[in-house]
């Protein structure tokens, strides 16, 4: 039977100038929907898992269109909540070669930002689930979103469901009176798998010094939060906006694992690549040993760079082929 993953977070409307135009050149925008956690669920669905995303949309045509987008990509929307009248938005100007991408957010006052814990019955939502995933963006949006996330994590713990958190957050998002240093540790202490970075560990938990290596910091994080089983990092080397190299790293309490560096020479769309890595990690840890799981996650991440839009729609076979070393891109006949 297929494994089931549940994710929780905001889904936004993404508006981009056509191709690689700058905002100042645009006379129209291309529209897609996306959000970090929903991107993870969709990626898992394309890999053959059962997947559902929990969010709150405005009770209008835009909210219904966003829910339809999730269903189009094989997600269950049975527990999506509707209310208020604004959907979060972000505008993306895609970079190329030496020109970086630029993102402008409009999400304050969105339907999701107004979510409250009483709106979600997590025991009902999580029944039959194998995995629950959240990111550090969600608790940064509002106190209600943070409390909902904590309720979900604690309920998953009680039900024996694995919990992962991709906790790299943006300090400038925390505008409702609490800091990430106050909130994130309360969530992380109940997690089984944490995706973060050396800087994230230092900034959010006050652990380590600037020169400390990831392996050392990951060990220290597990010492402080012993419920954590694995600490994972995705390293990115940026040659140009169109050429990156990525590598996965994992500390599981006993062994430090590093994948080979994958070279991505012609980037189509970088947005959502971290989410593709997280989805690959979830699938990998549910189906493989840690070494294979990390190779799978890195391959899924690399392939997302070739897919336009926020979500990774590559198949299980695509990821397995790259994981096994097939970088040819040859036509499948």
CSV table of C-alpha atoms in Angstrom, one decimal:
chain,number,residue,atom,x,y,z
A,1,UNK,CA,0.0,0.0,0.0
A,2,UNK,CA,1.3,3.5,-0.9
A,3,UNK,CA,2.6,5.6,1.9
A,4,UNK,CA,0.7,8.8,2.9
A,5,UNK,CA,2.1,12.2,3.6
A,6,UNK,CA,0.3,15.3,5.0
A,7,UNK,CA,1.7,18.8,4.7
A,8,UNK,CA,0.5,22.1,6.2
A,9,UNK,CA,1.1,25.7,5.0
A,10,UNK,CA,0.1,28.6,2.9
A,11,UNK,CA,-0.5,28.3,-0.9
A,12,UNK,CA,0.1,31.5,-2.8
A,13,UNK,CA,-0.6,32.8,-6.3
A,14,UNK,CA,2.7,33.2,-8.2
A,15,UNK,CA,2.8,35.9,-10.9
A,16,UNK,CA,5.8,36.0,-13.2
A,17,UNK,CA,6.7,38.0,-16.3
A,18,UNK,CA,6.9,35.8,-19.4
A,19,UNK,CA,10.2,34.0,-19.9
A,20,UNK,CA,13.1,36.0,-18.4
A,21,UNK,CA,11.6,39.4,-18.7
A,22,UNK,CA,12.1,42.0,-15.9
A,23,UNK,CA,9.2,43.5,-14.1
A,24,UNK,CA,9.8,46.8,-15.9
A,25,UNK,CA,9.3,45.0,-19.3
A,26,UNK,CA,6.2,43.0,-18.4
A,27,UNK,CA,2.8,43.7,-19.9
A,28,UNK,CA,1.3,40.4,-18.6
A,29,UNK,CA,2.1,37.8,-15.9
A,30,UNK,CA,2.0,34.0,-16.0
A,31,UNK,CA,0.0,32.6,-13.1
A,32,UNK,CA,0.7,29.4,-11.1
A,33,UNK,CA,0.0,28.4,-7.5
A,34,UNK,CA,2.6,27.3,-5.0
A,35,UNK,CA,3.8,27.1,-1.4
A,36,UNK,CA,6.7,25.2,0.1
A,37,UNK,CA,4.7,22.6,1.9
A,38,UNK,CA,2.2,22.0,-0.9
A,39,UNK,CA,5.1,21.7,-3.3
A,40,UNK,CA,6.4,18.8,-1.1
A,41,UNK,CA,3.0,17.1,-1.1
A,42,UNK,CA,2.7,17.4,-4.9
A,43,UNK,CA,6.2,16.0,-5.5
A,44,UNK,CA,5.4,13.0,-3.3
A,45,UNK,CA,2.2,12.5,-5.2
A,46,UNK,CA,4.1,12.3,-8.5
A,47,UNK,CA,6.4,9.8,-6.9
A,48,UNK,CA,3.4,7.6,-6.3
A,49,UNK,CA,2.5,8.4,-2.7
A,50,UNK,CA,-0.8,9.4,-1.3
A,51,UNK,CA,-0.7,13.0,-0.3
A,52,UNK,CA,-2.9,15.8,1.1
A,53,UNK,CA,-2.3,19.4,1.9
A,54,UNK,CA,-3.9,21.3,4.7
A,55,UNK,CA,-4.4,25.1,4.2
A,56,UNK,CA,-6.9,27.9,4.3
A,57,UNK,CA,-8.1,29.7,1.1
A,58,UNK,CA,-10.3,32.7,0.6
A,59,UNK,CA,-14.0,31.8,0.1
A,60,UNK,CA,-14.2,33.1,-3.4
A,61,UNK,CA,-13.3,32.1,-7.0
A,62,UNK,CA,-9.6,32.5,-6.4
A,63,UNK,CA,-9.6,30.2,-3.5
A,64,UNK,CA,-11.6,27.6,-5.4
A,65,UNK,CA,-9.1,27.9,-8.3
A,66,UNK,CA,-6.2,27.3,-6.0
A,67,UNK,CA,-7.9,24.2,-4.5
A,68,UNK,CA,-8.5,23.0,-8.0
A,69,UNK,CA,-4.8,23.4,-8.8
A,70,UNK,CA,-4.0,21.1,-5.8
A,71,UNK,CA,-6.5,18.5,-7.0
A,72,UNK,CA,-5.1,18.7,-10.5
A,73,UNK,CA,-1.8,17.5,-9.1
A,74,UNK,CA,-3.3,14.5,-7.2
A,75,UNK,CA,-3.6,16.1,-3.8
A,76,UNK,CA,-6.6,15.4,-1.5
A,77,UNK,CA,-8.3,18.8,-0.5
A,78,UNK,CA,-10.8,17.1,1.7
A,79,UNK,CA,-9.6,19.1,4.8
A,80,UNK,CA,-8.9,22.5,3.1
A,81,UNK,CA,-10.6,25.4,5.0
A,82,UNK,CA,-12.3,28.4,3.4
A,83,UNK,CA,-12.8,31.9,4.8
A,84,UNK,CA,-12.1,35.6,4.4
A,85,UNK,CA,-11.3,37.0,1.0
A,86,UNK,CA,-7.6,37.4,0.2
A,87,UNK,CA,-5.1,34.9,-1.2
A,88,UNK,CA,-1.4,35.4,-0.6
A,89,UNK,CA,0.6,36.4,-3.6
A,90,UNK,CA,4.2,36.7,-4.7
A,91,UNK,CA,5.8,38.1,-7.8
A,92,UNK,CA,8.8,36.4,-9.3
A,93,UNK,CA,11.3,37.9,-11.8
A,94,UNK,CA,13.4,35.0,-13.0
A,95,UNK,CA,17.1,35.6,-13.2
A,96,UNK,CA,19.5,34.3,-15.8
A,97,UNK,CA,23.3,33.9,-16.0
A,98,UNK,CA,24.7,36.6,-13.8
A,99,UNK,CA,21.4,38.4,-13.0
A,100,UNK,CA,19.7,37.0,-9.9
A,101,UNK,CA,16.0,36.3,-9.5
A,102,UNK,CA,13.9,38.8,-7.5
A,103,UNK,CA,10.8,38.0,-5.4
A,104,UNK,CA,8.2,40.4,-4.0
A,105,UNK,CA,5.6,39.0,-1.4
A,106,UNK,CA,2.1,40.2,-0.7
A,107,UNK,CA,0.7,37.9,2.0
A,108,UNK,CA,-0.2,40.0,5.0
A,109,UNK,CA,-3.9,39.6,5.9
A,110,UNK,CA,-4.3,36.5,3.7
A,111,UNK,CA,-6.9,33.9,4.5
A,112,UNK,CA,-4.2,31.5,5.7
A,113,UNK,CA,-2.6,34.1,8.0
A,114,UNK,CA,-5.9,34.3,9.8
A,115,UNK,CA,-6.1,30.6,10.6
A,116,UNK,CA,-6.8,29.6,14.2
A,117,UNK,CA,-6.1,26.2,15.9
A,118,UNK,CA,-9.8,25.4,16.4
A,119,UNK,CA,-10.4,25.3,12.7
A,120,UNK,CA,-8.4,22.0,12.2
A,121,UNK,CA,-9.2,18.6,13.7
A,122,UNK,CA,-5.7,17.1,13.4
A,123,UNK,CA,-6.7,13.6,14.6
A,124,UNK,CA,-9.1,13.4,11.7
A,125,UNK,CA,-6.7,14.9,9.2
A,126,UNK,CA,-3.8,12.7,10.2
A,127,UNK,CA,-5.5,9.3,10.4
A,128,UNK,CA,-3.8,6.7,8.2
A,129,UNK,CA,-0.9,9.1,7.6
A,130,UNK,CA,2.7,7.9,7.6
A,131,UNK,CA,4.4,11.3,7.6
A,132,UNK,CA,3.7,14.9,8.5
A,133,UNK,CA,5.8,17.8,7.1
A,134,UNK,CA,6.0,21.5,7.9
A,135,UNK,CA,8.4,24.3,7.2
A,136,UNK,CA,9.8,27.3,9.1
A,137,UNK,CA,7.8,29.6,6.9
A,138,UNK,CA,4.4,28.6,8.4
A,139,UNK,CA,5.0,29.6,12.0
A,140,UNK,CA,6.5,32.9,10.8
A,141,UNK,CA,3.2,34.0,9.1
A,142,UNK,CA,1.0,34.5,12.3
A,143,UNK,CA,0.6,33.3,15.8
A,144,UNK,CA,-2.5,31.3,14.7
A,145,UNK,CA,-0.5,29.5,12.0
A,146,UNK,CA,2.3,28.7,14.6
A,147,UNK,CA,-0.2,27.3,17.1
A,148,UNK,CA,-1.9,25.2,14.4
A,149,UNK,CA,1.5,23.8,13.4
A,150,UNK,CA,2.4,22.9,17.0
A,151,UNK,CA,-1.0,21.2,17.4
A,152,UNK,CA,-0.4,19.2,14.2
A,153,UNK,CA,3.1,18.1,15.3
A,154,UNK,CA,2.0,17.0,18.8
A,155,UNK,CA,-0.9,15.1,17.4
A,156,UNK,CA,1.4,13.3,15.0
A,157,UNK,CA,3.7,12.4,17.9
A,158,UNK,CA,0.7,11.0,19.8
A,159,UNK,CA,-0.4,9.0,16.7
A,160,UNK,CA,3.1,7.6,16.0
A,161,UNK,CA,3.5,9.5,12.7
A,162,UNK,CA,7.0,10.6,11.6
A,163,UNK,CA,7.4,14.4,11.6
A,164,UNK,CA,9.8,16.4,9.5
A,165,UNK,CA,10.5,20.1,9.6
A,166,UNK,CA,12.4,22.1,6.9
A,167,UNK,CA,13.2,24.9,9.3
A,168,UNK,CA,15.3,27.4,7.4
A,169,UNK,CA,13.3,30.5,7.9
A,170,UNK,CA,13.5,34.2,6.9
A,171,UNK,CA,13.9,36.5,9.9
A,172,UNK,CA,12.2,39.4,8.2
A,173,UNK,CA,8.9,37.5,8.0
A,174,UNK,CA,8.4,37.5,11.8
A,175,UNK,CA,6.1,40.5,12.2
A,176,UNK,CA,3.5,39.5,14.7
A,177,UNK,CA,5.4,40.0,18.0
A,178,UNK,CA,7.3,36.7,18.3
A,179,UNK,CA,10.8,35.7,17.0
A,180,UNK,CA,11.9,32.5,15.4
A,181,UNK,CA,14.1,31.9,18.4
A,182,UNK,CA,11.0,31.8,20.6
A,183,UNK,CA,8.9,29.6,18.4
A,184,UNK,CA,11.0,27.3,16.2
A,185,UNK,CA,12.6,25.4,19.1
A,186,UNK,CA,9.2,24.5,20.5
A,187,UNK,CA,8.3,22.9,17.2
A,188,UNK,CA,11.6,21.2,16.5
A,189,UNK,CA,11.8,19.4,19.9
A,190,UNK,CA,8.9,17.2,18.7
A,191,UNK,CA,10.4,16.4,15.2
A,192,UNK,CA,12.0,13.2,14.0
A,193,UNK,CA,13.8,14.7,10.9
A,194,UNK,CA,15.1,18.3,10.6
A,195,UNK,CA,16.3,19.9,7.4
A,196,UNK,CA,18.4,22.9,8.1
A,197,UNK,CA,21.8,24.5,7.6
A,198,UNK,CA,24.8,25.4,9.7
A,199,UNK,CA,23.6,29.0,9.9
A,200,UNK,CA,20.1,27.9,10.7
A,201,UNK,CA,21.3,25.9,13.7
A,202,UNK,CA,23.4,28.8,14.9
A,203,UNK,CA,20.7,31.5,14.4
A,204,UNK,CA,17.6,29.6,15.6
A,205,UNK,CA,19.1,27.7,18.5
A,206,UNK,CA,22.2,29.6,19.5
A,207,UNK,CA,24.3,26.5,19.0
A,208,UNK,CA,27.9,26.6,17.8
A,209,UNK,CA,30.3,29.2,16.4
A,210,UNK,CA,30.6,30.6,12.8
A,211,UNK,CA,33.5,28.3,11.9
A,212,UNK,CA,31.8,25.1,13.2
A,213,UNK,CA,31.1,22.4,10.5
A,214,UNK,CA,27.7,21.0,9.8
A,215,UNK,CA,28.4,17.6,11.3
A,216,UNK,CA,29.5,19.1,14.6
A,217,UNK,CA,26.4,21.4,14.7
A,218,UNK,CA,24.1,18.5,13.8
A,219,UNK,CA,25.5,16.4,16.7
A,220,UNK,CA,24.9,19.3,19.1
A,221,UNK,CA,21.4,19.8,17.9
A,222,UNK,CA,20.5,16.2,18.6
A,223,UNK,CA,22.2,16.5,22.0
A,224,UNK,CA,19.8,19.4,22.9
A,225,UNK,CA,16.7,17.8,21.2
A,226,UNK,CA,17.1,14.0,21.5
A,227,UNK,CA,13.8,13.3,19.8
A,228,UNK,CA,15.5,14.2,16.5
A,229,UNK,CA,16.7,11.1,14.6
A,230,UNK,CA,18.3,12.8,11.6
A,231,UNK,CA,19.6,16.3,10.7
A,232,UNK,CA,19.8,17.0,7.0
A,233,UNK,CA,21.4,19.7,4.8
A,234,UNK,CA,21.3,20.6,1.2
A,235,UNK,CA,24.5,22.4,0.1
A,236,UNK,CA,24.3,24.7,-3.0
A,237,UNK,CA,27.3,26.1,-4.9
A,238,UNK,CA,26.2,28.9,-7.3
A,239,UNK,CA,28.4,29.3,-10.3
A,240,UNK,CA,25.8,31.6,-12.0
A,241,UNK,CA,22.0,32.1,-12.0
A,242,UNK,CA,21.9,29.3,-14.7
A,243,UNK,CA,24.6,26.9,-13.3
A,244,UNK,CA,24.5,25.4,-9.8
A,245,UNK,CA,25.9,22.4,-8.0
A,246,UNK,CA,24.1,20.6,-5.2
A,247,UNK,CA,25.0,18.1,-2.5
A,248,UNK,CA,23.1,16.4,0.3
A,249,UNK,CA,24.4,15.8,3.8
A,250,UNK,CA,22.9,13.8,6.7
A,251,UNK,CA,23.8,13.0,10.3
A,252,UNK,CA,21.8,10.2,11.8
A,253,UNK,CA,23.3,10.1,15.2
A,254,UNK,CA,25.9,7.4,14.2
A,255,UNK,CA,27.0,8.1,10.7
A,256,UNK,CA,27.7,11.2,8.5
A,257,UNK,CA,26.6,10.8,4.9
A,258,UNK,CA,27.4,13.0,1.9
A,259,UNK,CA,26.2,12.5,-1.6
A,260,UNK,CA,28.2,13.2,-4.7
A,261,UNK,CA,28.0,16.7,-6.1
A,262,UNK,CA,25.4,17.0,-8.9
A,263,UNK,CA,26.2,19.6,-11.6
A,264,UNK,CA,23.2,21.5,-12.9
A,265,UNK,CA,24.3,23.4,-16.0
A,266,UNK,CA,21.1,24.8,-17.5
A,267,UNK,CA,18.6,25.9,-14.9
A,268,UNK,CA,15.0,26.4,-16.1
A,269,UNK,CA,13.5,27.3,-12.7
A,270,UNK,CA,15.1,27.3,-9.3
A,271,UNK,CA,11.9,27.9,-7.3
A,272,UNK,CA,10.8,24.9,-5.4
A,273,UNK,CA,14.0,23.0,-5.6
A,274,UNK,CA,14.4,22.8,-1.8
A,275,UNK,CA,10.9,21.5,-1.6
A,276,UNK,CA,11.8,18.8,-4.2
A,277,UNK,CA,14.7,17.9,-2.0
A,278,UNK,CA,12.5,17.6,1.0
A,279,UNK,CA,9.9,15.4,-0.9
A,280,UNK,CA,12.7,13.2,-2.2
A,281,UNK,CA,14.0,12.8,1.3
A,282,UNK,CA,10.6,11.9,2.7
A,283,UNK,CA,10.1,9.3,-0.1
A,284,UNK,CA,13.7,8.1,0.3
A,285,UNK,CA,13.5,7.6,4.1
A,286,UNK,CA,10.2,5.7,3.8
A,287,UNK,CA,11.5,3.3,1.2
A,288,UNK,CA,15.4,3.1,1.4
A,289,UNK,CA,18.3,3.2,3.8
A,290,UNK,CA,19.8,6.6,4.6
A,291,UNK,CA,22.5,6.5,1.9
A,292,UNK,CA,20.0,5.7,-0.8
A,293,UNK,CA,17.5,8.2,0.6
A,294,UNK,CA,20.0,11.0,0.3
A,295,UNK,CA,20.9,10.1,-3.2
A,296,UNK,CA,17.2,10.0,-4.1
A,297,UNK,CA,16.6,13.4,-2.5
A,298,UNK,CA,19.5,15.0,-4.3
A,299,UNK,CA,18.4,13.6,-7.6
A,300,UNK,CA,14.9,14.8,-7.1
A,301,UNK,CA,16.2,18.3,-6.3
A,302,UNK,CA,18.4,18.4,-9.4
A,303,UNK,CA,15.6,17.4,-11.7
A,304,UNK,CA,13.3,20.1,-10.3
A,305,UNK,CA,15.7,22.7,-11.8
A,306,UNK,CA,14.6,21.5,-15.2
A,307,UNK,CA,10.8,22.0,-14.5
A,308,UNK,CA,9.0,25.3,-14.9
A,309,UNK,CA,6.8,26.4,-12.0
A,310,UNK,CA,6.9,25.8,-8.3
A,311,UNK,CA,6.3,22.1,-8.2
A,312,UNK,CA,8.4,19.0,-9.2
A,313,UNK,CA,6.3,16.9,-11.5
A,314,UNK,CA,9.0,14.3,-12.4
A,315,UNK,CA,8.2,10.6,-12.0
A,316,UNK,CA,9.7,8.0,-9.8
A,317,UNK,CA,11.4,6.5,-12.8
A,318,UNK,CA,13.0,9.9,-13.7
A,319,UNK,CA,14.5,10.2,-10.2
A,320,UNK,CA,15.7,6.6,-10.0
A,321,UNK,CA,17.4,6.9,-13.4
A,322,UNK,CA,19.4,10.0,-12.3
A,323,UNK,CA,20.0,8.5,-8.8
A,324,UNK,CA,21.6,5.5,-10.6
A,325,UNK,CA,23.9,7.7,-12.6
A,326,UNK,CA,22.0,8.3,-15.9
A,327,UNK,CA,22.6,11.9,-16.8
A,328,UNK,CA,22.2,11.5,-20.5
A,329,UNK,CA,18.7,13.1,-20.8
A,330,UNK,CA,18.1,10.7,-23.7
A,331,UNK,CA,14.6,10.4,-25.2
A,332,UNK,CA,12.5,7.6,-23.8
A,333,UNK,CA,10.9,5.7,-26.6
